[in-house]
Short mmCIF file of C-alpha atoms and ligand atoms in Angstrom, two decimals:
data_model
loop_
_atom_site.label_atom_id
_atom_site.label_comp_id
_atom_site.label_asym_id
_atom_site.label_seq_id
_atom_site.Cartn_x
_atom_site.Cartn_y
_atom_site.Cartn_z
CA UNK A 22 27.04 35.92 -3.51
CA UNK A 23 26.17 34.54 -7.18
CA UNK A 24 29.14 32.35 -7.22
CA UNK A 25 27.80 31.01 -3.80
CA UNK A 26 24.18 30.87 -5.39
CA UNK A 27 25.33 28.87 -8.44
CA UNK A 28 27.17 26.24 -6.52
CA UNK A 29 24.51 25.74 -4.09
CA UNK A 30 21.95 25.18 -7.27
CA UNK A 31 24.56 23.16 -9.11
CA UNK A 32 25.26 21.08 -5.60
CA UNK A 33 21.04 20.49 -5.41
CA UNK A 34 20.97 19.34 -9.32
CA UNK A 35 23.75 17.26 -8.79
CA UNK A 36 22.03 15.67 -5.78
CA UNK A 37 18.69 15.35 -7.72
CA UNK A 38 20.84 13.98 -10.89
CA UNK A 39 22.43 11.39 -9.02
CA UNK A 40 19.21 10.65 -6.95
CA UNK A 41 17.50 10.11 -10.56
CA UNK A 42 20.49 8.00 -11.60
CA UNK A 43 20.89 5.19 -8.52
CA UNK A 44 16.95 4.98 -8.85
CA UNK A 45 17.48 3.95 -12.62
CA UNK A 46 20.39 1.68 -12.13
CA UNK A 47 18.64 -0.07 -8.98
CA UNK A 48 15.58 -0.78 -11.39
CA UNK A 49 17.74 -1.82 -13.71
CA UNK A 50 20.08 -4.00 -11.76
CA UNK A 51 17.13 -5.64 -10.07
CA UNK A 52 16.02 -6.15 -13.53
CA UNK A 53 12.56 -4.18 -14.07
CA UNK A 54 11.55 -1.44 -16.06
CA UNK A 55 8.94 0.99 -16.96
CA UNK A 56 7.58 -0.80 -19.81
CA UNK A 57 8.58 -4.23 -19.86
CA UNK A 58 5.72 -5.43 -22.28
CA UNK A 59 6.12 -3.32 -24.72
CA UNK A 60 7.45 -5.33 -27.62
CA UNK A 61 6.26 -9.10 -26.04
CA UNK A 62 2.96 -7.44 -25.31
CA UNK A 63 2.09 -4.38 -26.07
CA UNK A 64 -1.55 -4.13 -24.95
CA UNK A 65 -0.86 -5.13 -21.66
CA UNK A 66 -1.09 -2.37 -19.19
CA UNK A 67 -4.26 -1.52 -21.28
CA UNK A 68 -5.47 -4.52 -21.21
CA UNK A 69 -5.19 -4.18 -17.07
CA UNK A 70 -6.31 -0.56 -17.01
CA UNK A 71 -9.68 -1.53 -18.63
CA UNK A 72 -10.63 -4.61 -16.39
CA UNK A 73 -9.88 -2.04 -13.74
CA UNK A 74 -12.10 0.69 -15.01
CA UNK A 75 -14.95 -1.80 -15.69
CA UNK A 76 -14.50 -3.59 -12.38
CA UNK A 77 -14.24 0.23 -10.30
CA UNK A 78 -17.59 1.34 -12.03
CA UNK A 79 -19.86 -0.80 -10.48
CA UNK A 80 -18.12 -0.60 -6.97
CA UNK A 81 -15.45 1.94 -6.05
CA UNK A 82 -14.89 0.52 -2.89
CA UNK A 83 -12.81 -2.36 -4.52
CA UNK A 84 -10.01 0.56 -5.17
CA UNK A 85 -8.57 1.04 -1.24
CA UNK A 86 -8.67 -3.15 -0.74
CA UNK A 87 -6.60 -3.60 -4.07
CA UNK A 88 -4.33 -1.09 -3.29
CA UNK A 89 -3.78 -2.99 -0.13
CA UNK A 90 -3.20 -5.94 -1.30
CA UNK A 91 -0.45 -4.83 -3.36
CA UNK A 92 1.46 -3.50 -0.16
CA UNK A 93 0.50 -6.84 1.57
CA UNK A 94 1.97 -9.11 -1.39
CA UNK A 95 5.34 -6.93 -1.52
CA UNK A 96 5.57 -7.33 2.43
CA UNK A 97 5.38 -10.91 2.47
CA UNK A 98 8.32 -12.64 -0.04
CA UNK A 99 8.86 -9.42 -1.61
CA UNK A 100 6.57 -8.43 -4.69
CA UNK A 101 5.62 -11.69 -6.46
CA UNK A 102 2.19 -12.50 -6.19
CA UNK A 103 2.53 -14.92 -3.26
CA UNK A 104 -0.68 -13.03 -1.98
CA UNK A 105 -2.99 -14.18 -4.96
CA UNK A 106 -1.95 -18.23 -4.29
CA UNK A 107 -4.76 -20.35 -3.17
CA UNK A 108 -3.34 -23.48 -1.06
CA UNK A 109 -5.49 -26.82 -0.84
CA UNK A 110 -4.48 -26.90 2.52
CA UNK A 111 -5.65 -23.40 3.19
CA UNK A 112 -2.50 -22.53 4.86
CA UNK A 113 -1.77 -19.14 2.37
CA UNK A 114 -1.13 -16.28 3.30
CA UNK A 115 -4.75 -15.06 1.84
CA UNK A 116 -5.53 -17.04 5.23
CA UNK A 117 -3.54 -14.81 7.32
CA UNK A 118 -5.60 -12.79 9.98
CA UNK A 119 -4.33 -9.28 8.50
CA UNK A 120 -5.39 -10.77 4.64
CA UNK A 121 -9.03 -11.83 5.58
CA UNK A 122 -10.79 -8.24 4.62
CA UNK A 123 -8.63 -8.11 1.49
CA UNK A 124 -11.17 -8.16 -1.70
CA UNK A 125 -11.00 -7.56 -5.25
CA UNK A 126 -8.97 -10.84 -6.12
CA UNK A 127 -11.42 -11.83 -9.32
CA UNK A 128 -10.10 -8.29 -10.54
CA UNK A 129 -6.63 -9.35 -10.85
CA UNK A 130 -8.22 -13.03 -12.52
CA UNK A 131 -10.07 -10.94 -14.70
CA UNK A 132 -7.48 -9.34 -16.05
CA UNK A 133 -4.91 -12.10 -16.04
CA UNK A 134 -7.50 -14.13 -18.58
CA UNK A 135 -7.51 -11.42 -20.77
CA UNK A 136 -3.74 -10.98 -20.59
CA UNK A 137 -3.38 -15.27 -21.18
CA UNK A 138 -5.85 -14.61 -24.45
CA UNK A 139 -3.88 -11.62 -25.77
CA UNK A 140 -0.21 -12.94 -25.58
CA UNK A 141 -0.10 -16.59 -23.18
CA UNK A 142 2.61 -16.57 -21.02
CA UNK A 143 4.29 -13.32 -21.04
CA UNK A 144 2.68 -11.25 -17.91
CA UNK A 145 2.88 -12.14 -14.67
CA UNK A 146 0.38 -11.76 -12.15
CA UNK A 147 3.05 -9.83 -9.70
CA UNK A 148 3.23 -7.15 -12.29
CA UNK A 149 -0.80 -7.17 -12.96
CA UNK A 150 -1.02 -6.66 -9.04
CA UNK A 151 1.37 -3.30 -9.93
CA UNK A 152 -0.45 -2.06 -12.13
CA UNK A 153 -3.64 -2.64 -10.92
CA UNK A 154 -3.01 -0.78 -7.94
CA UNK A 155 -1.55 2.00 -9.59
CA UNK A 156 -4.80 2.05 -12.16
CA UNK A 157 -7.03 2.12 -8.95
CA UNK A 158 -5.80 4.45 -7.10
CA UNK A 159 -6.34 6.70 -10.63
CA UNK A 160 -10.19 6.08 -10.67
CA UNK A 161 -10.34 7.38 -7.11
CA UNK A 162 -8.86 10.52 -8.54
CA UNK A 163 -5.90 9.77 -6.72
CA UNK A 164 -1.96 9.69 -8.23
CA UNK A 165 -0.44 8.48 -11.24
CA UNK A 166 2.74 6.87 -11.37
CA UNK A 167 4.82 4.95 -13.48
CA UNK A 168 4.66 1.48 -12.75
CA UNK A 169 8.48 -0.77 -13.36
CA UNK A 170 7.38 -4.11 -14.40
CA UNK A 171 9.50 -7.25 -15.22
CA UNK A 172 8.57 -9.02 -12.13
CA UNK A 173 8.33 -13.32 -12.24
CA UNK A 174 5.91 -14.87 -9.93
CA UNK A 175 6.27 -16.83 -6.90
CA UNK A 176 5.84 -19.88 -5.76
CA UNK A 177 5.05 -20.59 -2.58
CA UNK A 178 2.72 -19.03 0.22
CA UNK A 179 2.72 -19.44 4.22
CA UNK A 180 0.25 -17.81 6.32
CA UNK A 181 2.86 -17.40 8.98
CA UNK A 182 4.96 -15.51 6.91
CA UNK A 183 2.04 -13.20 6.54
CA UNK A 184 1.44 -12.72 9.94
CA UNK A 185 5.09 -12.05 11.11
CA UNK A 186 5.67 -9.49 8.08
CA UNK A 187 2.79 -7.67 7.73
CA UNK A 188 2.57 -4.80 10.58
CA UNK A 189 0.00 -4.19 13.19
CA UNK A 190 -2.33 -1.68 13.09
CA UNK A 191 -1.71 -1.65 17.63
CA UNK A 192 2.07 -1.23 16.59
CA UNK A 193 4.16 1.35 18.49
CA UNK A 194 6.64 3.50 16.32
CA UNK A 195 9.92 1.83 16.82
CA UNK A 196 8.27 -1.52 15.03
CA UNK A 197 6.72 0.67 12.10
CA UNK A 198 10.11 1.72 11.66
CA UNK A 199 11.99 -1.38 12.11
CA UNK A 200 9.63 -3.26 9.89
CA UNK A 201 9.49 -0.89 6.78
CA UNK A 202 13.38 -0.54 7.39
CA UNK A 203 13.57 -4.12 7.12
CA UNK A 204 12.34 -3.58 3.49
CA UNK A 205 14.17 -1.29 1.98
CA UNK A 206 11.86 1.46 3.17
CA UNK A 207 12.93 4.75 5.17
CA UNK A 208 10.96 7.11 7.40
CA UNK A 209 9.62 9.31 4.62
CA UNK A 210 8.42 5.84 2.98
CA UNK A 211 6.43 5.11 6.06
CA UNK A 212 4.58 8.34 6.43
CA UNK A 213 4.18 8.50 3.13
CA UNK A 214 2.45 5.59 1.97
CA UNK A 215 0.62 5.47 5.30
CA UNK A 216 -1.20 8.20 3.11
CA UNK A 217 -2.66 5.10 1.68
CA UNK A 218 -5.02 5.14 4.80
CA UNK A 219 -6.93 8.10 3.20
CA UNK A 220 -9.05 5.60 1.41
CA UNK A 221 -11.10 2.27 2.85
CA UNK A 222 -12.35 0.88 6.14
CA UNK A 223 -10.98 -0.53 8.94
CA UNK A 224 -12.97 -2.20 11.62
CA UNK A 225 -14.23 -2.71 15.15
CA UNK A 226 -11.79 -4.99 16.31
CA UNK A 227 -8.64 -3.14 15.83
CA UNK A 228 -9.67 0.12 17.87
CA UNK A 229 -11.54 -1.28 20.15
CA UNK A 230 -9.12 -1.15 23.00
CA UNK A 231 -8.20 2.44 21.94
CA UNK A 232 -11.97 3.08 23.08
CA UNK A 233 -12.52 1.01 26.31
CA UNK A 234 -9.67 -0.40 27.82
CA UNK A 235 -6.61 0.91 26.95
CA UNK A 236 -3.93 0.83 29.59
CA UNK A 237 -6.13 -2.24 31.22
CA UNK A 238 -8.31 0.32 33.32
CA UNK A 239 -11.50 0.80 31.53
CA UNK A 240 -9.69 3.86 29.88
CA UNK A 241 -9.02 5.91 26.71
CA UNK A 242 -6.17 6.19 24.15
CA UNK A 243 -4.97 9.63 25.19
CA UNK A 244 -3.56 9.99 21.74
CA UNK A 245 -7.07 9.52 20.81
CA UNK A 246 -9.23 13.14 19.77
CA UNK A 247 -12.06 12.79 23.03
CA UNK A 248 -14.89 13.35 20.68
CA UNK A 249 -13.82 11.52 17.85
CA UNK A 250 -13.30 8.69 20.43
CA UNK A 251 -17.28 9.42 21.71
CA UNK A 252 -18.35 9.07 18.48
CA UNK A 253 -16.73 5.74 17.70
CA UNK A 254 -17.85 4.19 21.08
CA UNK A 255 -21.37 4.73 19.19
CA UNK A 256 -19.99 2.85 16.25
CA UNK A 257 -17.99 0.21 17.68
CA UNK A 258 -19.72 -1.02 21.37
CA UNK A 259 -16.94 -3.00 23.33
CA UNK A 260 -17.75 -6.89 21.47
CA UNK A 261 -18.13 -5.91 18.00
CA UNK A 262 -15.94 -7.66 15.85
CA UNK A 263 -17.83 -6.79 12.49
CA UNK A 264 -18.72 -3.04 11.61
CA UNK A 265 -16.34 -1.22 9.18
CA UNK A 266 -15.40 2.24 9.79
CA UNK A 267 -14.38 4.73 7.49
CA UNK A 268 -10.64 5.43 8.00
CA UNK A 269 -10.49 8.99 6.43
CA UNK A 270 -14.72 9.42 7.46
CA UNK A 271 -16.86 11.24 4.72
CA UNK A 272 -14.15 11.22 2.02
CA UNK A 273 -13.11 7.21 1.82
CA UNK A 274 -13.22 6.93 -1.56
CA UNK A 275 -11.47 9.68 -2.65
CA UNK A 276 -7.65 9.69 -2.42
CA UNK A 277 -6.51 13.19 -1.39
CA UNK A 278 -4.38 14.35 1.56
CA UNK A 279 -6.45 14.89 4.47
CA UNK A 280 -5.02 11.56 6.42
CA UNK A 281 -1.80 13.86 7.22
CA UNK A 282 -4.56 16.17 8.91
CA UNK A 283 -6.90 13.52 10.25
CA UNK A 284 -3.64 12.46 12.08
CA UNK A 285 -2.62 15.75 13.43
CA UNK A 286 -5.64 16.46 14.99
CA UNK A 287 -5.24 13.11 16.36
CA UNK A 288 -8.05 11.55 14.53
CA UNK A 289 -5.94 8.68 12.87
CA UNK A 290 -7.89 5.58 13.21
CA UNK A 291 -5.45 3.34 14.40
CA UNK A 292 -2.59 2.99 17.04
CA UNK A 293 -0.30 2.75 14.17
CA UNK A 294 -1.74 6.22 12.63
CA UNK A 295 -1.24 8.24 16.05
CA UNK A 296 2.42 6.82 16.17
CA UNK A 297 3.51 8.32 13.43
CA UNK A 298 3.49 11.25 15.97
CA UNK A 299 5.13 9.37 18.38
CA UNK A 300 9.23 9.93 16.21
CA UNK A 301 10.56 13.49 15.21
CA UNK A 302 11.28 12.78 11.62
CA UNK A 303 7.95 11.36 11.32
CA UNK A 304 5.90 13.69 13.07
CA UNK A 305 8.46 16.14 10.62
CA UNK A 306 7.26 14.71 7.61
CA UNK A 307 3.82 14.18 7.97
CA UNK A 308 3.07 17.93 9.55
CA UNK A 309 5.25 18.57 5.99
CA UNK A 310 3.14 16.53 3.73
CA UNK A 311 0.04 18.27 5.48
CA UNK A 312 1.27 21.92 4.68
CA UNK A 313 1.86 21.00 1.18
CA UNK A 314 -0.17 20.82 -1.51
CA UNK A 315 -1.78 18.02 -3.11
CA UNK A 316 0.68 17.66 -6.23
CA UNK A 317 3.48 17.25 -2.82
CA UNK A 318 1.83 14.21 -1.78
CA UNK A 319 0.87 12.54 -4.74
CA UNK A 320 4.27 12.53 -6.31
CA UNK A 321 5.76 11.25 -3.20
CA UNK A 322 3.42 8.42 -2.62
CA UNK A 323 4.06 7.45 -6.41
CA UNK A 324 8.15 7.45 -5.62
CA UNK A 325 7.15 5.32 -2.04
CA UNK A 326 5.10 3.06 -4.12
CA UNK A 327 7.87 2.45 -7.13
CA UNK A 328 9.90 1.43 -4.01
CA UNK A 329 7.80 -0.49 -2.05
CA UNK A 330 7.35 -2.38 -5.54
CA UNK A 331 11.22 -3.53 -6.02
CA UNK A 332 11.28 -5.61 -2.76
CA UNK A 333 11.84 -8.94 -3.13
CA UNK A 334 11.37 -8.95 -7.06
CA UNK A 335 12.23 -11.99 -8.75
CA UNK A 336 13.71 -11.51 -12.09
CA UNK A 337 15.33 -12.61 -15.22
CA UNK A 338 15.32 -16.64 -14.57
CA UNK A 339 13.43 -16.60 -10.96
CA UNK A 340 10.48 -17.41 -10.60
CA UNK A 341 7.54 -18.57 -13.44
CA UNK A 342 4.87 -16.79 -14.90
CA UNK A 343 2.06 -18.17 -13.13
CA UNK A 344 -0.95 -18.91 -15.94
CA UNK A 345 -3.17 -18.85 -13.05
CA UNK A 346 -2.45 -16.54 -10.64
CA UNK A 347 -3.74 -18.62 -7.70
CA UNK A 348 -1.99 -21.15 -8.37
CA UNK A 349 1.48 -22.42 -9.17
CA UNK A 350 1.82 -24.11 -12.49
CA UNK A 351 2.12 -27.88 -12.68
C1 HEM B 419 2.17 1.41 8.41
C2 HEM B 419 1.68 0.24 8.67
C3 HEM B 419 0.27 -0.15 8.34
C4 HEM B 419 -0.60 -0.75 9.18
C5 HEM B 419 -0.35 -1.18 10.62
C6 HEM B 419 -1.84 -0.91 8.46
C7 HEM B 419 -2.96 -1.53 8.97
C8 HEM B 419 -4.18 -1.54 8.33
C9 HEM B 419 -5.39 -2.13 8.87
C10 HEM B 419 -5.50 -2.84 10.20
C11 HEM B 419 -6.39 -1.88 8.00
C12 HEM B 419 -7.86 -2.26 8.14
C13 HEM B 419 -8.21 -3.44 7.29
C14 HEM B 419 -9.64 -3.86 7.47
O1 HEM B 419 -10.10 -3.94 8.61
O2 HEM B 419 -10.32 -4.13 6.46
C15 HEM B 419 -5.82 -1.17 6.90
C16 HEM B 419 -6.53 -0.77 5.80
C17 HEM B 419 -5.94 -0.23 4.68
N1 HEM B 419 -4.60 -0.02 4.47
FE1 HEM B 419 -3.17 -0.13 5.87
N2 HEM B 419 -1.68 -0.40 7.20
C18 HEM B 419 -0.41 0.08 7.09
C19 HEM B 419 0.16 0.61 5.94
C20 HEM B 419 -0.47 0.68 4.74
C21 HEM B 419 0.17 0.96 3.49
C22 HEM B 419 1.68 1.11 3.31
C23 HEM B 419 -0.79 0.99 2.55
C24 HEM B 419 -0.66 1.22 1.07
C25 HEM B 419 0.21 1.99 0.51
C26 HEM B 419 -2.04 0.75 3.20
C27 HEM B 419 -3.26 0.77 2.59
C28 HEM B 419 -4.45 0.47 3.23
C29 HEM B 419 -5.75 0.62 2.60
C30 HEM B 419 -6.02 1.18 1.22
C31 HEM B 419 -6.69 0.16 3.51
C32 HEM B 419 -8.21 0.07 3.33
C33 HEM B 419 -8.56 -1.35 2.89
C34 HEM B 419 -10.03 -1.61 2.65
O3 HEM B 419 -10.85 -0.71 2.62
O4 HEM B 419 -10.37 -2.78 2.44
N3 HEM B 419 -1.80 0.54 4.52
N4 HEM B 419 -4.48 -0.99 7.11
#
């Protein structure tokens, strides 16, 4: 019996050993690091953390929107700042109907300037985009993580690359999956950093047809709670293609767990919430991540995130380090 405990303990460290070492050798043959700037410029994720801090204390709101925008640049061209670029013809992704509520982009400017006065050249405005949403979700009391940095900037933007890449929030299960597969990301990944949805808004126009007309008969999402649905009818009448709502209500600015319940009780906000129901391994992981404690969910999401931030990541020669960060340099 100890002989069979000790070889199933030395099997799991083994399993968590090598799981430690392919996640180091992927950063490192993708060519980022924790730490990047530490000899070419060592104030820099300080530098970052304060424009954050600063920025977050007159409006905490800012933190949910940046932390989107972080998912939206790595989903479009992989991690590299194409989100930030600002196109004359006003063809950029920033453009793109799933970009329009994304705020908070004079943060990341704010913080680049410093960076370009402290050491010109040398940070890239992919990696401020990392750390600042890291740094965010930190002021909303939310998790730590370290953030790999040693990401080169983009340098080019489409807004249809936005739209095709991004996901719906009316998308069915099988396309969550498929799309977030498509980057590198598994099932635990999706649920996971779907989490994110515990802070911010969402509005009118993307659950309206959950409320009114769903099946194309004047009806109800059935995967909809009836009385959280009655109360949003109040909130959102049938036209309204303006009012925010509060995705994770009473709690939006504070990053904790209670999306996994909100979903359970099938109170997500969106189509693409409720789905997550909608697949055994995901309905098995998020009725996990709601059972578990807080320190469960907040070390995943920073593993998700470390992930979601290698996609795409142009390295090494790739790339430029963008002076501006919404623009390309000439
Ligand atoms: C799984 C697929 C996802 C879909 C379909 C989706 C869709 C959406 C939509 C439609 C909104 C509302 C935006 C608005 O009206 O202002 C939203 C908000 C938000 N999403 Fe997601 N999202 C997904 C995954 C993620 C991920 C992976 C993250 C980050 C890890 C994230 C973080 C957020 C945050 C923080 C907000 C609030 C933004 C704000 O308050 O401005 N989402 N999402």
């Amino acid at each position: 019996m100890a002989a069979l405990k000790m070889t199933i303990s030395c099997f799991v460290f083994l399993q968590v050993l090598s799981c430690l070492l392919s996640s180091f050798a992927l950063s490192k043959a993708l060519g980022l690091k924790v730490g990047f700037y530490d000899m070419s410029c060592p104030k820099a994720e300080l530098i970052v953390k304060k424009s954050v801090f600063e920025a977050m204390k007159k409006d905490l709101t800012l933190g949910a929107p940046l932390l989107r925008m972080f998912f939206h640049d790595c989903f479009v061209r992989g991690c590299e700042g194409s989100v930030l670029l600002d196109l004359k013809n006003k063809k950029d992704e920033k453009n793109a109907i799933p970009n329009l509520f994304l705020r908070g982009f004079e943060i990341i400017d704010d913080a680049k300037a410093a960076l370009e006065k402290e050491c010109p050249g040398i940070v890239s405005c992919s990696d401020v985009l990392a750390l600042v949403a890291r740094d965010a979700m930190v002021v909303l009391n939310g998790p730590s993580w370290e953030v790999e940095t040693g990401r080169r900037d983009g340098l080019v933007s489409n807004i249809s690359e936005a739209l095709s890449n991004l996901p719906s929030p009316f998308n069915n299960i099988s396309s969550l999956i498929t799309q977030f597969h498509s980057k590198g990301l598994n099932k635990k990944d999706l649920v996971v950093l779907s989490g994110g949805h515990t802070i911010g808004n969402g509005h009118c126009p993307q659950i309206t047809n959950r409320l009114y007309n769903f099946t194309g008969k004047g009806d109800s999402d059935p995967n909809l709670d009836t009385g959280y649905a009655t109360s949003l009818r109040k909130i959102c009448k049938p036209t309204d293609t303006t009012t925010a709502l509060e995705m994770d209500p009473g709690s939006f600015k504070t990053f904790d767990e209670s999306y996994f319940k909100l979903v359970s009780k099938r109170r997500g906000l969106f189509q693409s919430d409720a789905a997550l129901l909608d697949n055994q391994e995901t309905k098995s992981y998020l009725l996990n991540q709601m059972k578990s404690d807080r320190s469960t969910f907040f070390k995943d999401f920073g593993v998700s995130m470390v992930k979601m931030g290698r996609i795409g990541v142009l390295t090494g020669k790739a790339g430029q380090i963008r002076k501006n960060c919404r623009m390309v340099n000439k």
